[in-house]
């Protein structure tokens, strides 16, 4: 234990202390346990020594010059107190402050990039980089409340779908923060934010528009104005009802000519099989495979598959006078035609690869229209007999 001392450690006293031969410790008169170790080289270090439940302990506080005498004295007081109580002399460093940007990085690395598909990863990254991080990235996650999320949601009110998706991504981030025990349970600030009402866009090609589109594809093929593989991809979208990504990611070993099916191993809702009709097989038969390349559709550089059909579709759409038709509307039109031909929602859901009945149910109103049209045809047919008048002689 430190001996009683008559020396009060001040800056002037510490500067004047010197030793020869070996180092020595000089203890402070007023604060028991606070001292200064002086070395013959002139090096001076502030120390603390006192007794706790586990015995005496000595702790180095810092070097004189880097630490002033007053700072060392202030630092010594809580250290002495912790030793006497049997605690660690040095408190644990504070937990690093976790910001929304930190959570986003962990969210992308651990969850999104590990479990989700490339298109979804790109979508999440876009929403983070363009909306979430500019608004909230520098804030601590503990500071984010309903007010901050509502303000972000409101700022995107001009694009309600984007606003809802942005809050959905943020909500998933905070749900995982709770799972990872970065936040206590029940602290997701997104749960109370009411999404904007959005109108699902529906556009279905009429029989005349189907014919016009077919003629346009044939004319573009004849005059060479559109890249031929793009024309084949658009035809397959029309004939299968597949998603654009499913067609662009199609491999030759996904095409089973024996069973007449596409075996999609990595579709949006998981592996599925798509029946191939004779017209679809004819389109596939007209595509030349590229040696060493597994993709059905090879990019114009010959080394990889194309990533986008939009530029080619725009040319076809304008030429066919289909001003408001997106390429995804070909999938909706496939479902619409199936309903018009009498197929039920369950069968259409399987053809389209829907994992939820509710997704296919969006076409239910078309089914009712088809039923009404069928009822009208039947009623008119029977009514014709009821209205026939026979003349008796």
PDB file of C-alpha atoms in Angstrom, residues 182-389:
ATOM      1  CA  UNK A 182     -29.229  -4.337 -31.757  1.00  0.00           C
ATOM      2  CA  UNK A 183     -32.548  -2.895 -30.610  1.00  0.00           C
ATOM      3  CA  UNK A 184     -34.962  -4.074 -27.921  1.00  0.00           C
ATOM      4  CA  UNK A 185     -38.102  -5.845 -29.208  1.00  0.00           C
ATOM      5  CA  UNK A 186     -41.020  -3.666 -30.259  1.00  0.00           C
ATOM      6  CA  UNK A 187     -38.899  -0.760 -31.501  1.00  0.00           C
ATOM      7  CA  UNK A 188     -39.586  -0.930 -35.229  1.00  0.00           C
ATOM      8  CA  UNK A 189     -40.618   2.664 -36.077  1.00  0.00           C
ATOM      9  CA  UNK A 190     -42.109   1.658 -39.437  1.00  0.00           C
ATOM     10  CA  UNK A 191     -44.992  -0.431 -38.109  1.00  0.00           C
ATOM     11  CA  UNK A 192     -47.279   2.520 -37.461  1.00  0.00           C
ATOM     12  CA  UNK A 193     -46.711   4.186 -40.860  1.00  0.00           C
ATOM     13  CA  UNK A 194     -49.726   3.694 -43.075  1.00  0.00           C
ATOM     14  CA  UNK A 195     -48.830   2.905 -46.711  1.00  0.00           C
ATOM     15  CA  UNK A 196     -50.233   5.006 -49.519  1.00  0.00           C
ATOM     16  CA  UNK A 197     -53.045   3.542 -51.553  1.00  0.00           C
ATOM     17  CA  UNK A 198     -51.782   2.564 -54.980  1.00  0.00           C
ATOM     18  CA  UNK A 199     -53.653   1.563 -58.099  1.00  0.00           C
ATOM     19  CA  UNK A 200     -52.346  -1.591 -59.659  1.00  0.00           C
ATOM     20  CA  UNK A 201     -51.838  -0.936 -63.343  1.00  0.00           C
ATOM     21  CA  UNK A 202     -53.553  -3.396 -65.649  1.00  0.00           C
ATOM     22  CA  UNK A 203     -53.272  -3.362 -69.408  1.00  0.00           C
ATOM     23  CA  UNK A 204     -54.324  -6.270 -71.606  1.00  0.00           C
ATOM     24  CA  UNK A 205     -53.866  -6.560 -75.342  1.00  0.00           C
ATOM     25  CA  UNK A 206     -57.014  -6.905 -77.399  1.00  0.00           C
ATOM     26  CA  UNK A 207     -57.283  -9.401 -80.250  1.00  0.00           C
ATOM     27  CA  UNK A 208     -56.587  -6.615 -82.741  1.00  0.00           C
ATOM     28  CA  UNK A 209     -53.544  -5.459 -80.752  1.00  0.00           C
ATOM     29  CA  UNK A 210     -52.211  -9.025 -80.618  1.00  0.00           C
ATOM     30  CA  UNK A 211     -52.550  -9.217 -84.411  1.00  0.00           C
ATOM     31  CA  UNK A 212     -50.886  -5.819 -84.853  1.00  0.00           C
ATOM     32  CA  UNK A 213     -48.007  -6.804 -82.591  1.00  0.00           C
ATOM     33  CA  UNK A 214     -47.575 -10.086 -84.431  1.00  0.00           C
ATOM     34  CA  UNK A 215     -47.381  -8.282 -87.786  1.00  0.00           C
ATOM     35  CA  UNK A 216     -44.887  -5.771 -86.421  1.00  0.00           C
ATOM     36  CA  UNK A 217     -42.592  -8.512 -85.112  1.00  0.00           C
ATOM     37  CA  UNK A 218     -42.742 -10.244 -88.484  1.00  0.00           C
ATOM     38  CA  UNK A 219     -41.996  -7.015 -90.383  1.00  0.00           C
ATOM     39  CA  UNK A 220     -39.074  -6.144 -88.073  1.00  0.00           C
ATOM     40  CA  UNK A 221     -37.657  -9.603 -88.610  1.00  0.00           C
ATOM     41  CA  UNK A 222     -37.981  -9.239 -92.385  1.00  0.00           C
ATOM     42  CA  UNK A 223     -36.333  -5.826 -92.649  1.00  0.00           C
ATOM     43  CA  UNK A 224     -33.690  -6.485 -89.972  1.00  0.00           C
ATOM     44  CA  UNK A 225     -34.503  -3.300 -88.055  1.00  0.00           C
ATOM     45  CA  UNK A 226     -34.515  -5.032 -84.634  1.00  0.00           C
ATOM     46  CA  UNK A 227     -31.942  -7.463 -83.227  1.00  0.00           C
ATOM     47  CA  UNK A 228     -33.358 -10.974 -83.988  1.00  0.00           C
ATOM     48  CA  UNK A 229     -32.764 -12.508 -80.505  1.00  0.00           C
ATOM     49  CA  UNK A 230     -34.805  -9.644 -78.994  1.00  0.00           C
ATOM     50  CA  UNK A 231     -37.682 -10.472 -81.338  1.00  0.00           C
ATOM     51  CA  UNK A 232     -37.491 -14.135 -80.292  1.00  0.00           C
ATOM     52  CA  UNK A 233     -37.479 -13.169 -76.603  1.00  0.00           C
ATOM     53  CA  UNK A 234     -40.565 -10.967 -77.048  1.00  0.00           C
ATOM     54  CA  UNK A 235     -42.368 -13.794 -78.865  1.00  0.00           C
ATOM     55  CA  UNK A 236     -41.565 -16.192 -76.008  1.00  0.00           C
ATOM     56  CA  UNK A 237     -42.888 -13.674 -73.473  1.00  0.00           C
ATOM     57  CA  UNK A 238     -46.145 -13.546 -75.433  1.00  0.00           C
ATOM     58  CA  UNK A 239     -46.382 -17.347 -75.827  1.00  0.00           C
ATOM     59  CA  UNK A 240     -45.430 -18.458 -72.283  1.00  0.00           C
ATOM     60  CA  UNK A 241     -46.526 -15.696 -69.914  1.00  0.00           C
ATOM     61  CA  UNK A 242     -43.065 -15.887 -68.331  1.00  0.00           C
ATOM     62  CA  UNK A 243     -41.434 -13.015 -66.537  1.00  0.00           C
ATOM     63  CA  UNK A 244     -38.818 -11.065 -68.475  1.00  0.00           C
ATOM     64  CA  UNK A 245     -36.043 -12.245 -66.147  1.00  0.00           C
ATOM     65  CA  UNK A 246     -37.097 -15.872 -66.627  1.00  0.00           C
ATOM     66  CA  UNK A 247     -36.691 -15.585 -70.391  1.00  0.00           C
ATOM     67  CA  UNK A 248     -33.447 -13.596 -70.342  1.00  0.00           C
ATOM     68  CA  UNK A 249     -31.926 -16.035 -67.799  1.00  0.00           C
ATOM     69  CA  UNK A 250     -32.978 -19.088 -69.804  1.00  0.00           C
ATOM     70  CA  UNK A 251     -30.303 -21.742 -70.378  1.00  0.00           C
ATOM     71  CA  UNK A 252     -30.331 -24.382 -73.075  1.00  0.00           C
ATOM     72  CA  UNK A 253     -30.384 -27.139 -70.467  1.00  0.00           C
ATOM     73  CA  UNK A 254     -33.598 -25.574 -69.108  1.00  0.00           C
ATOM     74  CA  UNK A 255     -35.312 -26.509 -72.382  1.00  0.00           C
ATOM     75  CA  UNK A 256     -36.626 -30.081 -72.213  1.00  0.00           C
ATOM     76  CA  UNK A 257     -37.685 -31.064 -75.741  1.00  0.00           C
ATOM     77  CA  UNK A 258     -38.672 -34.547 -74.570  1.00  0.00           C
ATOM     78  CA  UNK A 259     -41.404 -33.371 -72.235  1.00  0.00           C
ATOM     79  CA  UNK A 260     -41.997 -30.078 -74.057  1.00  0.00           C
ATOM     80  CA  UNK A 261     -41.272 -27.927 -70.997  1.00  0.00           C
ATOM     81  CA  UNK A 262     -39.067 -25.174 -69.703  1.00  0.00           C
ATOM     82  CA  UNK A 263     -37.556 -26.252 -66.384  1.00  0.00           C
ATOM     83  CA  UNK A 264     -36.883 -22.947 -64.651  1.00  0.00           C
ATOM     84  CA  UNK A 265     -34.552 -23.650 -61.740  1.00  0.00           C
ATOM     85  CA  UNK A 266     -34.317 -20.101 -60.433  1.00  0.00           C
ATOM     86  CA  UNK A 267     -37.685 -18.453 -61.026  1.00  0.00           C
ATOM     87  CA  UNK A 268     -38.929 -15.653 -58.762  1.00  0.00           C
ATOM     88  CA  UNK A 269     -41.056 -17.999 -56.641  1.00  0.00           C
ATOM     89  CA  UNK A 270     -38.740 -21.005 -56.885  1.00  0.00           C
ATOM     90  CA  UNK A 271     -38.208 -23.788 -59.442  1.00  0.00           C
ATOM     91  CA  UNK A 272     -41.120 -24.386 -61.788  1.00  0.00           C
ATOM     92  CA  UNK A 273     -41.982 -25.971 -65.133  1.00  0.00           C
ATOM     93  CA  UNK A 274     -43.537 -24.069 -68.042  1.00  0.00           C
ATOM     94  CA  UNK A 275     -45.349 -26.066 -70.760  1.00  0.00           C
ATOM     95  CA  UNK A 276     -44.129 -25.285 -74.273  1.00  0.00           C
ATOM     96  CA  UNK A 277     -46.665 -25.046 -77.080  1.00  0.00           C
ATOM     97  CA  UNK A 278     -45.848 -25.737 -80.711  1.00  0.00           C
ATOM     98  CA  UNK A 279     -45.440 -22.000 -81.520  1.00  0.00           C
ATOM     99  CA  UNK A 280     -43.062 -21.580 -78.563  1.00  0.00           C
ATOM    100  CA  UNK A 281     -41.009 -24.614 -79.640  1.00  0.00           C
ATOM    101  CA  UNK A 282     -40.859 -23.142 -83.126  1.00  0.00           C
ATOM    102  CA  UNK A 283     -39.411 -19.896 -81.741  1.00  0.00           C
ATOM    103  CA  UNK A 284     -36.805 -21.787 -79.717  1.00  0.00           C
ATOM    104  CA  UNK A 285     -35.936 -23.867 -82.747  1.00  0.00           C
ATOM    105  CA  UNK A 286     -35.089 -20.739 -84.684  1.00  0.00           C
ATOM    106  CA  UNK A 287     -32.489 -19.561 -82.146  1.00  0.00           C
ATOM    107  CA  UNK A 288     -28.899 -20.573 -82.846  1.00  0.00           C
ATOM    108  CA  UNK A 289     -26.873 -21.703 -79.843  1.00  0.00           C
ATOM    109  CA  UNK A 290     -23.468 -20.149 -79.252  1.00  0.00           C
ATOM    110  CA  UNK A 291     -20.637 -22.689 -78.692  1.00  0.00           C
ATOM    111  CA  UNK A 292     -19.506 -22.680 -75.078  1.00  0.00           C
ATOM    112  CA  UNK A 293     -22.273 -20.319 -73.999  1.00  0.00           C
ATOM    113  CA  UNK A 294     -25.063 -21.882 -71.899  1.00  0.00           C
ATOM    114  CA  UNK A 295     -27.552 -19.040 -72.416  1.00  0.00           C
ATOM    115  CA  UNK A 296     -30.401 -19.246 -74.926  1.00  0.00           C
ATOM    116  CA  UNK A 297     -30.170 -15.500 -75.510  1.00  0.00           C
ATOM    117  CA  UNK A 298     -26.600 -14.313 -75.976  1.00  0.00           C
ATOM    118  CA  UNK A 299     -25.702 -10.643 -75.742  1.00  0.00           C
ATOM    119  CA  UNK A 300     -24.627  -8.720 -78.798  1.00  0.00           C
ATOM    120  CA  UNK A 301     -21.003  -8.998 -77.672  1.00  0.00           C
ATOM    121  CA  UNK A 302     -21.375 -12.787 -77.824  1.00  0.00           C
ATOM    122  CA  UNK A 303     -19.983 -13.287 -74.326  1.00  0.00           C
ATOM    123  CA  UNK A 304     -22.980 -13.021 -72.013  1.00  0.00           C
ATOM    124  CA  UNK A 305     -26.761 -12.844 -71.949  1.00  0.00           C
ATOM    125  CA  UNK A 306     -28.619  -9.556 -72.587  1.00  0.00           C
ATOM    126  CA  UNK A 307     -29.725  -7.747 -69.470  1.00  0.00           C
ATOM    127  CA  UNK A 308     -32.509  -5.608 -70.896  1.00  0.00           C
ATOM    128  CA  UNK A 309     -35.136  -5.796 -73.634  1.00  0.00           C
ATOM    129  CA  UNK A 310     -36.562  -2.330 -73.119  1.00  0.00           C
ATOM    130  CA  UNK A 311     -34.777  -0.529 -76.010  1.00  0.00           C
ATOM    131  CA  UNK A 312     -35.930  -3.204 -78.471  1.00  0.00           C
ATOM    132  CA  UNK A 313     -39.459  -3.293 -77.041  1.00  0.00           C
ATOM    133  CA  UNK A 314     -39.763   0.486 -77.331  1.00  0.00           C
ATOM    134  CA  UNK A 315     -39.091   0.295 -81.065  1.00  0.00           C
ATOM    135  CA  UNK A 316     -41.611  -2.521 -81.525  1.00  0.00           C
ATOM    136  CA  UNK A 317     -44.225  -0.855 -79.295  1.00  0.00           C
ATOM    137  CA  UNK A 318     -44.088   2.448 -81.155  1.00  0.00           C
ATOM    138  CA  UNK A 319     -44.147   0.737 -84.529  1.00  0.00           C
ATOM    139  CA  UNK A 320     -47.185  -1.351 -83.495  1.00  0.00           C
ATOM    140  CA  UNK A 321     -48.963   1.751 -82.134  1.00  0.00           C
ATOM    141  CA  UNK A 322     -49.142   0.356 -78.576  1.00  0.00           C
ATOM    142  CA  UNK A 323     -48.455   3.611 -76.761  1.00  0.00           C
ATOM    143  CA  UNK A 324     -49.285   2.581 -73.193  1.00  0.00           C
ATOM    144  CA  UNK A 325     -48.160  -1.072 -73.269  1.00  0.00           C
ATOM    145  CA  UNK A 326     -45.181  -2.135 -71.135  1.00  0.00           C
ATOM    146  CA  UNK A 327     -43.299  -5.323 -71.845  1.00  0.00           C
ATOM    147  CA  UNK A 328     -44.650  -6.764 -68.557  1.00  0.00           C
ATOM    148  CA  UNK A 329     -48.169  -6.281 -69.913  1.00  0.00           C
ATOM    149  CA  UNK A 330     -47.513  -9.217 -72.239  1.00  0.00           C
ATOM    150  CA  UNK A 331     -47.664 -11.421 -69.140  1.00  0.00           C
ATOM    151  CA  UNK A 332     -50.970  -9.844 -68.075  1.00  0.00           C
ATOM    152  CA  UNK A 333     -52.301 -10.326 -71.588  1.00  0.00           C
ATOM    153  CA  UNK A 334     -51.363 -14.011 -71.492  1.00  0.00           C
ATOM    154  CA  UNK A 335     -53.448 -14.403 -68.319  1.00  0.00           C
ATOM    155  CA  UNK A 336     -56.307 -12.425 -69.837  1.00  0.00           C
ATOM    156  CA  UNK A 337     -56.372 -14.626 -72.941  1.00  0.00           C
ATOM    157  CA  UNK A 338     -56.333 -17.777 -70.764  1.00  0.00           C
ATOM    158  CA  UNK A 339     -59.367 -16.507 -68.854  1.00  0.00           C
ATOM    159  CA  UNK A 340     -61.168 -15.641 -72.085  1.00  0.00           C
ATOM    160  CA  UNK A 341     -60.614 -19.229 -73.232  1.00  0.00           C
ATOM    161  CA  UNK A 342     -62.233 -20.560 -70.054  1.00  0.00           C
ATOM    162  CA  UNK A 343     -59.220 -21.416 -67.879  1.00  0.00           C
ATOM    163  CA  UNK A 344     -59.735 -21.117 -64.122  1.00  0.00           C
ATOM    164  CA  UNK A 345     -57.693 -18.964 -61.759  1.00  0.00           C
ATOM    165  CA  UNK A 346     -55.962 -21.988 -60.242  1.00  0.00           C
ATOM    166  CA  UNK A 347     -54.660 -23.195 -63.605  1.00  0.00           C
ATOM    167  CA  UNK A 348     -53.585 -19.671 -64.583  1.00  0.00           C
ATOM    168  CA  UNK A 349     -51.747 -19.254 -61.300  1.00  0.00           C
ATOM    169  CA  UNK A 350     -49.738 -22.392 -62.060  1.00  0.00           C
ATOM    170  CA  UNK A 351     -49.024 -21.259 -65.616  1.00  0.00           C
ATOM    171  CA  UNK A 352     -47.736 -17.900 -64.364  1.00  0.00           C
ATOM    172  CA  UNK A 353     -45.776 -19.364 -61.460  1.00  0.00           C
ATOM    173  CA  UNK A 354     -47.652 -17.550 -58.709  1.00  0.00           C
ATOM    174  CA  UNK A 355     -46.893 -18.753 -55.190  1.00  0.00           C
ATOM    175  CA  UNK A 356     -49.970 -17.077 -53.678  1.00  0.00           C
ATOM    176  CA  UNK A 357     -53.606 -17.353 -54.712  1.00  0.00           C
ATOM    177  CA  UNK A 358     -54.027 -13.670 -53.906  1.00  0.00           C
ATOM    178  CA  UNK A 359     -51.609 -12.780 -56.699  1.00  0.00           C
ATOM    179  CA  UNK A 360     -53.721 -14.572 -59.306  1.00  0.00           C
ATOM    180  CA  UNK A 361     -56.922 -13.189 -57.787  1.00  0.00           C
ATOM    181  CA  UNK A 362     -56.159  -9.796 -59.391  1.00  0.00           C
ATOM    182  CA  UNK A 363     -57.507 -11.344 -62.601  1.00  0.00           C
ATOM    183  CA  UNK A 364     -60.792 -12.396 -60.973  1.00  0.00           C
ATOM    184  CA  UNK A 365     -62.721  -9.491 -62.501  1.00  0.00           C
ATOM    185  CA  UNK A 366     -61.669 -10.696 -65.943  1.00  0.00           C
ATOM    186  CA  UNK A 367     -63.018 -14.111 -65.078  1.00  0.00           C
ATOM    187  CA  UNK A 368     -66.355 -12.529 -64.214  1.00  0.00           C
ATOM    188  CA  UNK A 369     -66.317 -10.678 -67.532  1.00  0.00           C
ATOM    189  CA  UNK A 370     -65.677 -13.966 -69.340  1.00  0.00           C
ATOM    190  CA  UNK A 371     -68.504 -15.610 -67.403  1.00  0.00           C
ATOM    191  CA  UNK A 372     -70.870 -12.772 -68.307  1.00  0.00           C
ATOM    192  CA  UNK A 373     -69.886 -13.025 -71.959  1.00  0.00           C
ATOM    193  CA  UNK A 374     -70.436 -16.797 -71.883  1.00  0.00           C
ATOM    194  CA  UNK A 375     -73.798 -16.330 -70.163  1.00  0.00           C
ATOM    195  CA  UNK A 376     -74.776 -13.791 -72.795  1.00  0.00           C
ATOM    196  CA  UNK A 377     -73.893 -16.187 -75.610  1.00  0.00           C
ATOM    197  CA  UNK A 378     -75.816 -19.049 -73.994  1.00  0.00           C
ATOM    198  CA  UNK A 379     -78.754 -16.805 -73.171  1.00  0.00           C
ATOM    199  CA  UNK A 380     -78.916 -15.403 -76.696  1.00  0.00           C
ATOM    200  CA  UNK A 381     -78.789 -18.899 -78.129  1.00  0.00           C
ATOM    201  CA  UNK A 382     -81.646 -20.171 -75.984  1.00  0.00           C
ATOM    202  CA  UNK A 383     -83.531 -16.930 -76.340  1.00  0.00           C
ATOM    203  CA  UNK A 384     -83.483 -17.329 -80.088  1.00  0.00           C
ATOM    204  CA  UNK A 385     -85.497 -20.528 -79.702  1.00  0.00           C
ATOM    205  CA  UNK A 386     -87.898 -19.005 -77.206  1.00  0.00           C
ATOM    206  CA  UNK A 387     -88.598 -16.083 -79.494  1.00  0.00           C
ATOM    207  CA  UNK A 388     -89.217 -18.267 -82.580  1.00  0.00           C
ATOM    208  CA  UNK A 389     -92.860 -18.086 -83.572  1.00  0.00           C
TER     209      UNK A 389
END
